[in-house]
C-alpha positions as MATLAB code, in Angstrom:
seq = 'XXXXXXXXXXXXXXXXXXXXXXXXXXXXXXXXXXXXXXXXXXXXXXXXXXXXXXXXXXXXXXXXXXXXXXXXXXXXXXXXXXXXXXXXXXXXXXXXXXXXXXXXXXXXXXXXXXXXXXXXXXXXXXXXXXXXXXXXXXXXXXXXXXXXXXXXXXXXXXXXXXXXXXXXXXXXXXXXXXXXXXXXXXXXXXXXXXXXXXXXXXXXXX';
ca = [
      72.685 -162.045  119.849;
      72.786 -162.687  123.656;
      72.998 -159.969  126.075;
      73.352 -160.483  129.778;
      74.556 -158.665  132.877;
      77.726 -159.801  134.428;
      77.481 -157.387  137.345;
      74.723 -155.181  138.252;
      75.187 -153.136  141.518;
      73.714 -149.762  140.614;
      77.160 -148.388  139.998;
      77.681 -144.930  138.529;
      79.382 -146.296  135.441;
      78.694 -149.211  133.026;
      80.753 -151.017  130.566;
      79.072 -152.948  127.661;
      81.408 -155.659  126.307;
      80.889 -156.834  122.686;
      82.977 -160.046  123.106;
      84.834 -162.142  120.571;
      83.741 -165.316  118.878;
      83.185 -168.367  120.990;
      85.115 -167.013  124.008;
      82.931 -166.247  126.976;
      83.345 -163.506  129.641;
      85.854 -165.504  131.830;
      88.626 -163.669  130.146;
      87.557 -160.474  132.005;
      87.020 -162.063  135.418;
      90.236 -160.855  136.990;
      89.673 -157.206  136.082;
      89.063 -155.110  138.995;
      86.547 -152.185  139.076;
      83.226 -150.999  140.423;
      81.579 -150.637  137.011;
      78.452 -152.519  136.200;
      78.944 -154.980  133.340;
      76.852 -156.166  130.327;
      78.239 -158.988  128.136;
      77.207 -159.295  124.509;
      77.877 -162.407  122.444;
      76.592 -164.667  119.559;
      76.402 -162.553  116.472;
      74.300 -165.038  114.325;
      71.742 -162.232  114.480;
      71.899 -158.692  115.731;
      68.265 -158.001  116.522;
      68.390 -157.770  120.403;
      68.419 -154.460  122.147;
      70.670 -153.432  125.037;
      69.232 -152.861  128.435;
      68.352 -149.200  129.326;
      71.705 -147.582  130.307;
      70.238 -143.945  130.637;
      70.530 -144.038  134.458;
      74.384 -144.235  134.378;
      76.582 -141.222  134.652;
      79.086 -142.748  132.141;
      78.740 -145.733  129.721;
      81.663 -147.282  127.800;
      81.870 -149.701  124.938;
      84.560 -152.389  124.931;
      84.554 -154.220  121.668;
      86.806 -157.133  121.123;
      87.718 -159.157  117.913;
      84.483 -159.768  115.934;
      82.645 -157.699  118.559;
      83.999 -154.592  116.807;
      82.289 -155.037  113.596;
      79.245 -156.643  115.265;
      78.743 -153.466  117.397;
      79.049 -151.268  114.396;
      76.475 -153.147  112.470;
      74.184 -153.369  115.453;
      74.530 -149.638  116.107;
      73.101 -148.722  112.570;
      69.700 -147.138  113.049;
      69.874 -147.069  116.833;
      70.596 -144.356  119.247;
      74.268 -144.314  120.444;
      74.304 -145.021  124.247;
      78.078 -144.728  124.717;
      80.290 -141.795  126.080;
      83.449 -143.730  125.031;
      84.279 -146.524  122.675;
      87.397 -148.689  122.857;
      88.207 -151.483  120.315;
      90.461 -154.327  121.065;
      92.000 -156.544  118.351;
      89.248 -156.163  115.804;
      88.447 -154.148  112.877;
      85.201 -152.871  111.024;
      86.303 -155.088  108.064;
      86.373 -158.436  109.892;
      86.826 -160.688  106.853;
      89.233 -158.696  104.550;
      92.548 -159.678  102.917;
      94.328 -156.505  104.101;
      92.236 -155.081  106.946;
      90.798 -158.080  108.697;
      91.068 -161.893  108.767;
      91.938 -163.090  105.221;
      88.786 -164.626  103.536;
      90.570 -168.008  102.887;
      91.427 -168.247  106.577;
      87.893 -167.436  107.494;
      86.500 -169.999  105.127;
      88.821 -172.711  106.269;
      88.044 -171.987  109.888;
      84.250 -172.304  109.253;
      84.184 -175.334  107.027;
      86.776 -177.354  108.977;
      85.432 -176.430  112.550;
      85.498 -179.338  114.954;
      86.349 -179.773  118.659;
      90.082 -180.148  117.668;
      90.232 -177.248  115.282;
      88.477 -175.242  118.055;
      91.187 -176.120  120.568;
      93.819 -174.935  117.995;
      91.820 -171.635  117.761;
      91.907 -171.170  121.482;
      95.632 -171.841  121.628;
      96.109 -169.164  118.933;
      93.819 -166.806  120.692;
      95.824 -166.949  123.894;
      99.252 -168.099  122.438;
      99.216 -170.910  124.992;
      97.221 -174.224  125.372;
      93.949 -173.823  126.898;
      91.764 -176.352  129.092;
      89.155 -178.301  127.115;
      86.155 -176.029  126.275;
      82.840 -177.122  125.248;
      81.649 -175.675  121.865;
      78.469 -175.948  119.763;
      80.078 -176.698  116.472;
      76.855 -175.960  114.315;
      76.043 -172.674  116.089;
      79.482 -171.336  115.957;
      79.945 -172.282  112.343;
      76.676 -170.400  111.555;
      77.972 -167.443  113.570;
      81.085 -167.352  111.401;
      79.007 -167.574  108.253;
      76.847 -164.689  109.505;
      79.952 -162.455  110.287;
      81.314 -163.193  106.813;
      77.936 -162.535  105.057;
      77.433 -159.216  107.058;
      80.809 -157.973  105.710;
      82.127 -154.526  106.270;
      80.351 -152.291  108.842;
      79.717 -148.672  108.809;
      82.284 -146.334  110.137;
      82.162 -145.919  113.796;
      84.588 -143.449  115.590;
      86.358 -145.373  118.318;
      88.236 -143.299  120.861;
      90.924 -145.785  121.356;
      92.140 -148.975  119.663;
      94.447 -151.572  121.228;
      96.473 -153.726  118.921;
      98.396 -156.678  120.086;
     101.752 -157.357  118.471;
     101.414 -161.124  118.818;
      97.908 -161.517  117.613;
      97.518 -164.721  115.633;
      93.860 -164.134  114.714;
      93.656 -160.628  113.456;
      97.061 -159.963  111.815;
      98.617 -156.896  113.435;
      99.565 -155.366  110.194;
      95.937 -155.568  108.848;
      94.690 -153.929  112.060;
      97.050 -151.071  111.538;
      95.877 -150.510  108.003;
      92.386 -150.646  109.128;
      92.820 -148.094  112.001;
      95.284 -145.790  110.144;
      93.353 -142.716  111.319;
      92.543 -143.864  114.902;
      94.243 -143.407  118.045;
      96.204 -146.668  118.524;
      97.780 -148.133  121.633;
      99.941 -151.163  121.257;
     100.625 -154.173  123.385;
     103.768 -155.596  121.639;
     103.882 -158.948  123.645;
     100.136 -159.605  123.863;
      97.939 -162.201  122.060;
      94.680 -161.806  120.558;
      93.197 -162.118  124.055;
      95.341 -159.557  125.715;
      93.354 -159.059  128.835;
      96.179 -160.692  131.085;
      98.177 -157.577  130.401;
      95.592 -155.524  132.448;
      94.549 -155.696  136.227;
      91.600 -153.290  136.091;
      88.860 -152.173  133.788;
      90.020 -148.658  134.179;
      93.396 -149.477  132.726;
      91.827 -151.185  129.532;
      89.289 -148.392  128.810;
      91.082 -145.296  129.762;
];
């Protein structure tokens, strides 16, 4: 697990982003806000601690895609530093026929991973072709295997769940089943990476 600061200006509030698989923090660059930002990625292992966040007045979790289950697994046995938790297009059952990504799809993605298939994955993530993106095939395949092996995470109460209607990675109907008891907000026209539908962090986390 990799943890890094994206912005650290001694703000009153901080947001910790548990990101998605193989998609860096650039998808968030356009979001305005004064909050300090921590970005978490690479879920091959979950044995890294977050920085000390006790000095902030308010700390929010934004978990996207595989970051939802990764956060929940990471949280087990640790103190909860968050005042608010928001999930985006992910579930606590990341590899599941009815509440996550179907196992056959996950296995095919991992075993067939190549530069070409990764480009297809990015196209499906954004629902539009993306510029060429360097990828460490072996590392990202190992990450997929780790996510699948880790399996279902313990239940974590999220304050809000965003579900995109045009998500081609986590089927929207599976997300709805997974979050049947949660507070859901829908983005009918959005892709798996829905962040172009927001212009500020506040709009995303409030």
